[in-house]
Short mmCIF file of C-alpha atoms in Angstrom, two decimals:
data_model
loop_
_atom_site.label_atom_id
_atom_site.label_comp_id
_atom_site.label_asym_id
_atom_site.label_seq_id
_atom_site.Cartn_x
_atom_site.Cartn_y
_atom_site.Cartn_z
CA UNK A 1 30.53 5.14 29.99
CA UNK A 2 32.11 7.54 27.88
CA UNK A 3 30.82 11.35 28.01
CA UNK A 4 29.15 12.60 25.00
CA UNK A 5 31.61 14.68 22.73
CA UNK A 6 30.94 18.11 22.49
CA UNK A 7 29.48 18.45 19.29
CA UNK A 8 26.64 16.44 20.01
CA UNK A 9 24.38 19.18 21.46
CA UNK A 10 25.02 21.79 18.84
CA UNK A 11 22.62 20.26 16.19
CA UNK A 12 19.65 21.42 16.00
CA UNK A 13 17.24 18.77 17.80
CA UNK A 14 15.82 16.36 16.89
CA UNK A 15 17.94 14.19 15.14
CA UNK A 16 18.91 10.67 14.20
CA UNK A 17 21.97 9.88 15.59
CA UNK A 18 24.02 6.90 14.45
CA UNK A 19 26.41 5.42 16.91
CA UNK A 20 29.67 3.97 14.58
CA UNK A 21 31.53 1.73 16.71
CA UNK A 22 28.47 -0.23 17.85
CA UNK A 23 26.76 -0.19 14.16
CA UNK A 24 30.80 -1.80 12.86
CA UNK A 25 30.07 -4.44 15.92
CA UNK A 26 27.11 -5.19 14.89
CA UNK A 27 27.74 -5.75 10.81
CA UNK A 28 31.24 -7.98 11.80
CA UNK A 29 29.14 -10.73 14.23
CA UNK A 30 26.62 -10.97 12.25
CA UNK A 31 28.95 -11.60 9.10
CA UNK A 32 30.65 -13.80 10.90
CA UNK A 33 28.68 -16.14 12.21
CA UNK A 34 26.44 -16.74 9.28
CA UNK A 35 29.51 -17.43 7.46
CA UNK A 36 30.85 -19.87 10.06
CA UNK A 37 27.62 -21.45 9.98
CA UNK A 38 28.22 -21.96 6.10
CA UNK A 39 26.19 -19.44 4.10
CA UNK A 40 26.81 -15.68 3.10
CA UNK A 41 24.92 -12.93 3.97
CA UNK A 42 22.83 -11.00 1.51
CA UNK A 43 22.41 -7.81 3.43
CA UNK A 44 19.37 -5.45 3.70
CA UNK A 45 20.15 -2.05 3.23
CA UNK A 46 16.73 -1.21 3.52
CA UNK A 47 17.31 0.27 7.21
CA UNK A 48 19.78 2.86 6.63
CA UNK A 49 19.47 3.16 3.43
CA UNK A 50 22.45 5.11 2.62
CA UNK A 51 25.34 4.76 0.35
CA UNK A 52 28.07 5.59 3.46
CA UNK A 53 26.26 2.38 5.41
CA UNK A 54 26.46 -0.01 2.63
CA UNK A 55 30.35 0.83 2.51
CA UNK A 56 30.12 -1.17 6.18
CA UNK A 57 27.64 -3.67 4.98
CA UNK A 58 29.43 -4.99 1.79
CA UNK A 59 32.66 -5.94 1.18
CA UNK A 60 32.42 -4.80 -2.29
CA UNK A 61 30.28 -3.47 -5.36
CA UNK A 62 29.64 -7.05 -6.33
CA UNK A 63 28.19 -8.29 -3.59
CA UNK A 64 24.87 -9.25 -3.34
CA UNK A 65 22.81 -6.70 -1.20
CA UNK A 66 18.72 -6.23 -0.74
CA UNK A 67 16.97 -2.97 -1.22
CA UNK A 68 13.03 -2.82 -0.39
CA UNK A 69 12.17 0.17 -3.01
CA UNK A 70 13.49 0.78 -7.10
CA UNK A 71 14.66 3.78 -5.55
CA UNK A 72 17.16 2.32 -3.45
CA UNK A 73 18.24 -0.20 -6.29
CA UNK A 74 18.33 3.07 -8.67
CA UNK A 75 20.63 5.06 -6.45
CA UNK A 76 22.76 1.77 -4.96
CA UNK A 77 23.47 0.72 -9.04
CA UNK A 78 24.63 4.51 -9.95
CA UNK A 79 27.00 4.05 -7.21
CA UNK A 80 28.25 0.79 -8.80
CA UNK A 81 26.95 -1.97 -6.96
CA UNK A 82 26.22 -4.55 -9.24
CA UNK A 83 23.97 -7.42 -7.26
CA UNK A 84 20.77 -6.49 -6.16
CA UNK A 85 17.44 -8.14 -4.91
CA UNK A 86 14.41 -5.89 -4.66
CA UNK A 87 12.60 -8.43 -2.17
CA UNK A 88 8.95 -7.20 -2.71
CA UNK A 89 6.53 -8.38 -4.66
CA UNK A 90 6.49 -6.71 -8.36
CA UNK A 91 4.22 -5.13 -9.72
CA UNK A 92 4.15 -5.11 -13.54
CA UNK A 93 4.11 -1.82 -14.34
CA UNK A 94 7.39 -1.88 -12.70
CA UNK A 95 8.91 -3.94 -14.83
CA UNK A 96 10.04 -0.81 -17.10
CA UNK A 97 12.53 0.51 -14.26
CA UNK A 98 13.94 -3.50 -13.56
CA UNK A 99 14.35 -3.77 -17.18
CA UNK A 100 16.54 -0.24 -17.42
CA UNK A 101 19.00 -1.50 -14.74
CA UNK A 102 19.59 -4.69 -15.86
CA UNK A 103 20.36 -3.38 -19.53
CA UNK A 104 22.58 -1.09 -17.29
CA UNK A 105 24.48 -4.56 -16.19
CA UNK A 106 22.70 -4.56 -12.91
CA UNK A 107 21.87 -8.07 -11.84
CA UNK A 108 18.78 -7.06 -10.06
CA UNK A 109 16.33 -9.73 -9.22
CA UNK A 110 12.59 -9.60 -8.95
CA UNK A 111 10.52 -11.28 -6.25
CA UNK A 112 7.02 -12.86 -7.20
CA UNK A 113 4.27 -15.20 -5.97
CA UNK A 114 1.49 -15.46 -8.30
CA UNK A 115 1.02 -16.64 -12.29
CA UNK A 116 -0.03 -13.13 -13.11
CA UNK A 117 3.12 -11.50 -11.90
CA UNK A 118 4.77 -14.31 -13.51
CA UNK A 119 2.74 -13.82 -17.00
CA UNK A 120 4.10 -10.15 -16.68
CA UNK A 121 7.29 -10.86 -16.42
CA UNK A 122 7.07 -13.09 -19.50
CA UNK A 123 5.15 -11.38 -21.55
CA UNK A 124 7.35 -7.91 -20.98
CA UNK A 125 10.45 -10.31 -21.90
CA UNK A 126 9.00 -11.24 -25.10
CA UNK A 127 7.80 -7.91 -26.24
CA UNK A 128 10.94 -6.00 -24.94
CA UNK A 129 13.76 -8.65 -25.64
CA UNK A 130 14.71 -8.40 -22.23
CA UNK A 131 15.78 -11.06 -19.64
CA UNK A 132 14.63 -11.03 -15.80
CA UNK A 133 16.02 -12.79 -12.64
CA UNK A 134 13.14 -14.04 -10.78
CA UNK A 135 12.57 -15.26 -7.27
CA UNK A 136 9.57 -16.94 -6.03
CA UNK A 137 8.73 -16.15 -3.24
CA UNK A 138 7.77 -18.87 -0.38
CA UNK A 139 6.15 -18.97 2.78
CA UNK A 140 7.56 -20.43 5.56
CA UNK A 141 5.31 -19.03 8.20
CA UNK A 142 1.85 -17.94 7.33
CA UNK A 143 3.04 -14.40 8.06
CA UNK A 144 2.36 -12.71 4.96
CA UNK A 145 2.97 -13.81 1.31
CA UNK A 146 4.27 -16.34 -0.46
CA UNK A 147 3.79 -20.04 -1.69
CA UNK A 148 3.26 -23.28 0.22
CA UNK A 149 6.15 -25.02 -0.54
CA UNK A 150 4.46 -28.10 -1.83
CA UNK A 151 1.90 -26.40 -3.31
CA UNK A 152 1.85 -27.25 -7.23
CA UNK A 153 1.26 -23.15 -8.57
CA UNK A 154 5.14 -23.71 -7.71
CA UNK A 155 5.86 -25.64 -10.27
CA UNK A 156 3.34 -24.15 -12.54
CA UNK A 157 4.72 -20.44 -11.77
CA UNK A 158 9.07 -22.09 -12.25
CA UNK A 159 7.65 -23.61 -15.54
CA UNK A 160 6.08 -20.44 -16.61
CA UNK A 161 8.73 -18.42 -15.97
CA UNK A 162 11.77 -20.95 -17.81
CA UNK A 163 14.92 -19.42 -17.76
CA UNK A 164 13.64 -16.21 -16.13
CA UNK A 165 13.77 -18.39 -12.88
CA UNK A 166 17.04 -17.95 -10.51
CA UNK A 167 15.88 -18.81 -7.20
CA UNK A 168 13.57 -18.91 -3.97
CA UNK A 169 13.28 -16.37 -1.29
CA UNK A 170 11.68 -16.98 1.90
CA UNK A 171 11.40 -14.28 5.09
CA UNK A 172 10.59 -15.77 8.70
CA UNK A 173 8.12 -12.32 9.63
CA UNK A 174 6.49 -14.69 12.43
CA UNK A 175 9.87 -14.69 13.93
CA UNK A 176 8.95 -11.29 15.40
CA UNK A 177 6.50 -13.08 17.87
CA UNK A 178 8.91 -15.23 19.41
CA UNK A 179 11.11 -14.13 22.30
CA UNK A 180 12.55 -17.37 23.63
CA UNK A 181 15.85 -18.73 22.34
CA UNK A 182 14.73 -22.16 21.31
CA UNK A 183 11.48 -20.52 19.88
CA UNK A 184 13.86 -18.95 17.65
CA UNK A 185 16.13 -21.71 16.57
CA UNK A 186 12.32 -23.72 15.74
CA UNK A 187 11.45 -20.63 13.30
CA UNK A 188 14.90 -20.83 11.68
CA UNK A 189 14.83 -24.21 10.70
CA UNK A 190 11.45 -23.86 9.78
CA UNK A 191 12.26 -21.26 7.49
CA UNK A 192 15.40 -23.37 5.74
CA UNK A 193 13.13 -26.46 5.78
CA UNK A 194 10.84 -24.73 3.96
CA UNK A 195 12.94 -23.52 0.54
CA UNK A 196 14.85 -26.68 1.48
CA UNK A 197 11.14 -28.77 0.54
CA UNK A 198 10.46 -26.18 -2.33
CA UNK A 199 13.38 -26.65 -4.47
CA UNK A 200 13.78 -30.39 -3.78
CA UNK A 201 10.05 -30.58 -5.16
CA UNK A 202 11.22 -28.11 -8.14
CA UNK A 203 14.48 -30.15 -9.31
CA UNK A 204 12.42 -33.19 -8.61
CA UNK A 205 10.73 -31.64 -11.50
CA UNK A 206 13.65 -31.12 -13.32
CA UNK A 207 13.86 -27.47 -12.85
CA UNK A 208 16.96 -26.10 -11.42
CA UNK A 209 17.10 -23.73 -8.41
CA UNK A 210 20.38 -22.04 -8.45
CA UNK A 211 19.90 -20.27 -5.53
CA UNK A 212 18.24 -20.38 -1.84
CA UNK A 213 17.32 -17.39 0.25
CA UNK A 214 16.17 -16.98 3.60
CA UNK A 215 15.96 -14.46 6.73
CA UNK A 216 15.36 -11.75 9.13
CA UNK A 217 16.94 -10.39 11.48
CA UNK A 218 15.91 -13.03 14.41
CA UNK A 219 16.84 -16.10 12.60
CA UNK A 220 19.80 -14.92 11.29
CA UNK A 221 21.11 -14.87 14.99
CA UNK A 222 19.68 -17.96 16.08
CA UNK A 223 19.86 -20.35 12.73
CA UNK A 224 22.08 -23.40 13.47
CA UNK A 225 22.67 -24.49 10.34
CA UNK A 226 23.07 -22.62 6.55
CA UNK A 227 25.47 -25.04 5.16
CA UNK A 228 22.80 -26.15 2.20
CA UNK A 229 21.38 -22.36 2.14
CA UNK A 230 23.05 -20.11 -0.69
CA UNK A 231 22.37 -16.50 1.35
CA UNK A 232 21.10 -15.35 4.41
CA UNK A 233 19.27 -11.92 4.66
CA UNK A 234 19.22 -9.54 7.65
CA UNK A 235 18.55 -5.85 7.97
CA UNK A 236 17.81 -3.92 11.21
CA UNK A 237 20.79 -6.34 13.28
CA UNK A 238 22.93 -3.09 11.96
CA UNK A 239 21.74 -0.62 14.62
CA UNK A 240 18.90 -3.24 16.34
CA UNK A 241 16.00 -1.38 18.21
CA UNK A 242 13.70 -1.83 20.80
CA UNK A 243 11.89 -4.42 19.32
CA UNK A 244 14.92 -6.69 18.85
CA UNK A 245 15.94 -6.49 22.17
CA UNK A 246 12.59 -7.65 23.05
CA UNK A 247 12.63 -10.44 21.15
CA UNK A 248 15.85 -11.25 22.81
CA UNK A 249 18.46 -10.82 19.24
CA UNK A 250 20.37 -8.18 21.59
CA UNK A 251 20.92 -5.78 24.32
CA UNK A 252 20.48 -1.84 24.84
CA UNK A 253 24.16 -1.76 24.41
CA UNK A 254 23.73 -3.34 20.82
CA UNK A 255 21.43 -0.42 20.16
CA UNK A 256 23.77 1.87 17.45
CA UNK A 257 20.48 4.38 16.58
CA UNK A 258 19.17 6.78 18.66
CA UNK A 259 16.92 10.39 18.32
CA UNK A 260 18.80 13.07 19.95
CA UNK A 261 16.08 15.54 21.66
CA UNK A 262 15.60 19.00 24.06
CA UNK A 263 13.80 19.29 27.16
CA UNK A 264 11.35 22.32 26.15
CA UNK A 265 9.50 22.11 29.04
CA UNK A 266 7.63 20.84 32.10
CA UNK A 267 3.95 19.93 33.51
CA UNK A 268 4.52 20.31 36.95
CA UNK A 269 0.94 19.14 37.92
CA UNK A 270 1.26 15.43 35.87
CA UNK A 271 5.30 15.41 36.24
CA UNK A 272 5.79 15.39 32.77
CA UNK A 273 8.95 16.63 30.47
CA UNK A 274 7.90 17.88 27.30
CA UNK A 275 10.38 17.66 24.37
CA UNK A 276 11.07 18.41 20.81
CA UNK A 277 10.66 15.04 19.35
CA UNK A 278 7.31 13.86 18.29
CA UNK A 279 6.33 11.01 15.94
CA UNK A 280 7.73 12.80 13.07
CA UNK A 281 11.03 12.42 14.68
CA UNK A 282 10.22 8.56 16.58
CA UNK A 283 7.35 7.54 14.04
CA UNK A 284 4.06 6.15 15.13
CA UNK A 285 5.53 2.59 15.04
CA UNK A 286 4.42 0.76 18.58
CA UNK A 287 6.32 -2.40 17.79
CA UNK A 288 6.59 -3.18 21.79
CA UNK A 289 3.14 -2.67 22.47
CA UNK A 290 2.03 -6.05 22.37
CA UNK A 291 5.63 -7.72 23.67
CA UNK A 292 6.90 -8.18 27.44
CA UNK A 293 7.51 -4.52 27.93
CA UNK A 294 5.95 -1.97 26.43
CA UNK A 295 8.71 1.03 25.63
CA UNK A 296 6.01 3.76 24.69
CA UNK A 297 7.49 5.54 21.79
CA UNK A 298 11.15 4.98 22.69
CA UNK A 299 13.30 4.10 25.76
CA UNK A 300 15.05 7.37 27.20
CA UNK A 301 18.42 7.68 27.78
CA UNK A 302 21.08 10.32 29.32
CA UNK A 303 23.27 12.11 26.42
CA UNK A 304 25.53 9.76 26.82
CA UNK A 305 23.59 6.70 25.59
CA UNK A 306 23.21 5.36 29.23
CA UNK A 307 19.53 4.21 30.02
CA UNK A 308 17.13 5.86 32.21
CA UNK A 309 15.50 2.77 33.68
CA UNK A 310 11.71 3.07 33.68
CA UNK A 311 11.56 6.17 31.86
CA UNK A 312 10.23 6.03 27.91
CA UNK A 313 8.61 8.52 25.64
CA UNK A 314 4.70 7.75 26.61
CA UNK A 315 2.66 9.91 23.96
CA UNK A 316 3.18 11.94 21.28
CA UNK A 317 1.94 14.73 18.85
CA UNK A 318 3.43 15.69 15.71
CA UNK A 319 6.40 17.64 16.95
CA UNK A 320 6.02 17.21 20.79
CA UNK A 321 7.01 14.09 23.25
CA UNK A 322 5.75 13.62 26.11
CA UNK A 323 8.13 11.30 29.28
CA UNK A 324 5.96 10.83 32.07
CA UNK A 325 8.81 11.04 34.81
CA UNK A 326 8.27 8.33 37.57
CA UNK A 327 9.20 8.57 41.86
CA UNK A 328 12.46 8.00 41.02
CA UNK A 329 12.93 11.53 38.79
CA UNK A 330 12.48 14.97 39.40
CA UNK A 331 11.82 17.51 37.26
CA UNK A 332 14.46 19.60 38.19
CA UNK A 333 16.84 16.75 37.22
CA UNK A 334 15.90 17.89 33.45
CA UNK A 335 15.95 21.37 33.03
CA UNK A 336 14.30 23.17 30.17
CA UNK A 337 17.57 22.69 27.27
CA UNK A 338 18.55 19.18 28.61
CA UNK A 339 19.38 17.06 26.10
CA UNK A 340 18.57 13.37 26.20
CA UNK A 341 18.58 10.38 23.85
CA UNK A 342 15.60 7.76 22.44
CA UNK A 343 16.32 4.23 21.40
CA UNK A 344 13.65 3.24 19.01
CA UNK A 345 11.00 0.94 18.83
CA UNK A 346 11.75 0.40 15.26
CA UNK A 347 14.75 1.03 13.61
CA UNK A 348 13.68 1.65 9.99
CA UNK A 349 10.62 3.36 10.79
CA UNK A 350 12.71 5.86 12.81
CA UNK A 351 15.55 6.39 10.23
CA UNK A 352 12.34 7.21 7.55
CA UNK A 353 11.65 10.16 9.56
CA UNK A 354 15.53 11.62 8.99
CA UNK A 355 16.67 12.66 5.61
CA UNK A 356 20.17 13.17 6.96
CA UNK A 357 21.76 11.51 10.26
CA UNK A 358 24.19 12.30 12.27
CA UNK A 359 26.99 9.98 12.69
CA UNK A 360 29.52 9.15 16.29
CA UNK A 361 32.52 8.19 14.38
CA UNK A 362 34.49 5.73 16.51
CA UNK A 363 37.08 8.56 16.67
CA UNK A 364 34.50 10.82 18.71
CA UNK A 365 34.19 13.03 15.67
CA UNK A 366 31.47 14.15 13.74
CA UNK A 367 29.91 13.10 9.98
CA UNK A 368 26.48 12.99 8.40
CA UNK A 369 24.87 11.01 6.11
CA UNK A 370 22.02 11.47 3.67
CA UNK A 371 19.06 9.07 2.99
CA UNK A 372 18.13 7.79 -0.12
CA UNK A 373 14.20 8.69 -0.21
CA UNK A 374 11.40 7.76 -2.29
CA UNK A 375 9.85 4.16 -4.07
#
């Protein structure tokens, strides 16, 4: 492996450190597979959630993207991108800020499960003059939200909404449990069969569907077929984490985000290194704990992005980190001022900590990037 370049120990530690050449890797399989696979992806920028990243993720301001907050659809449409799909549930008194983009020529879509969200929606259109793109939202997986796909508030909640109604979005969450290859391709085609069932019931109906969402990360990388599916969603497969490579979507070498910390000291009784980067650096998010192997709060790794085997962040405290060294480390192997890397269990839960990240062009140089923040 490559040494780290010089300028990555003159930041001030900790901080989120983007790796470019694997995050470009990353973006171009996943693009093209879904593609050759017959679909398109409709990208989450929810992970990164920077205006530099989505220069990577889209091929253009008119492509369709997903953002997980307004704020991210606020600051993505000032930039110019056109296509957006805030893919959480609305809630009405939101319906203001949709309403202000899309008379700003923003094609942002709403997502929605329930008659009273849809009422909203309808009522707000009357009152306001205004026209909405609405997804329903289905549920493919008993994972969190959504509608049965046979179940007849469907139809009720289309009819309601008339010409308000673009499309149905469904998100495999479950797939996060699986870490099996075939378990994966079974929650894929679960997850197609399902808006597959739901809009054959709707235009059964006579109502139209003109388009057919579905993903996550997982069965974006293990669906076999998209041909009859209009998009295909996908967020953290930009930088992966931990949790992914659990789950078996990649490898540690896949892994394009890391927190950059110090050595700032030693307990020489319990063999412990003591560094700068606590859960406001990592987060609190203990995605592995209940998978195969348990990574603590991040897997450690030389400067140089190489692993450590065995050796993860155990506990933390607010600004401290605790790596409980096993037989095969010494203490004097990392001096007080070492620097070391942490994968993370989660990806997006990480980057929240960072308003700005540091970036490892492919070049070996340096650039930073700034978060957008807030809901």
């Amino acid at each position: 492996m490559k040494s780290a370049p010089d300028w990555i120990a003159h930041p001030d530690t900790p901080y989120l450190l983007i790796d470019e050449a694997k995050l470009k890797s990353n973006i171009n399989y996943l693009k093209q597979r879904v593609e050759s696979l017959g679909s398109h992806l409709r990208p989450h920028l929810k992970t990164l959630r920077t205006l530099e990243a989505a220069e990577y993720l889209l091929d253009s301001k008119s492509a369709p993207a997903t953002v997980s907050t307004l704020a991210e659809a606020e600051a993505y449409a000032k930039a110019g991108y056109t296509d957006l799909l805030y893919a959480v549930g609305i809630a009405p008194a939101k319906l203001k800020r949709v309403a202000a983009l899309r008379q700003q020529g923003i094609n942002l879509h709403i997502l929605l499960d329930n008659i009273t969200q849809a009422q909203a929606v309808v009522d707000y259109a009357a009152e306001f003059g205004q026209d909405f793109s609405v997804f329903i939202e289905i549920d493919s997986d008993d994972h969190r939200g959504g509608i049965k796909p046979s179940d007849s508030k469907l139809l009720t909640i289309a009819k309601t909404l008339g010409e308000h109604f673009t499309g149905l979005m469904t998100h495999a969450g479950g797939s996060y449990a699986c870490n099996t290859e075939q378990g994966l391709k079974n929650f894929a085609k679960q997850e197609c069969d399902a808006v597959r069932i739901a809009r054959n019931n709707l235009e059964t109906a006579g109502i139209h569907c003109a388009i057919t969402s579905v993903g996550s990360t997982p069965t974006a990388h293990f669906g076999e077929d998209f041909s009859d599916i209009s998009e295909v969603r996908a967020g953290v497969y930009t930088t992966f984490d931990l949790v992914m490579k659990n789950i078996g979507v990649c490898d540690f070498s896949h892994i394009a985000m890391s927190v950059v910390t110090t050595v700032i000291g030693h307990n020489k009784k319990k063999n412990w290194l003591l560094i700068d980067s606590g859960w406001m650096a990592l987060s609190r998010d203990r995605g592995t704990a209940g998978q195969n192997r348990d990574f603590g709060y991040g897997q450690v790794c030389k400067i140089d992005g190489s692993v450590l085997d065995g050796l993860c962040v155990n506990s933390t405290s607010q600004e401290h980190g605790v790596i409980e060294l096993s037989d095969a480390y010494q203490l004097e192997d990392f001096p007080v001022g070492h620097q070391l890397r942490i994968m993370p269990n989660h990806a997006c839960a990480t980057a929240a900590m960072h308003p700005v990240y540091h970036v490892l062009m492919s070049d070996g140089s340096h650039n930073t990037w700034q978060r957008i923040t807030g809901w």
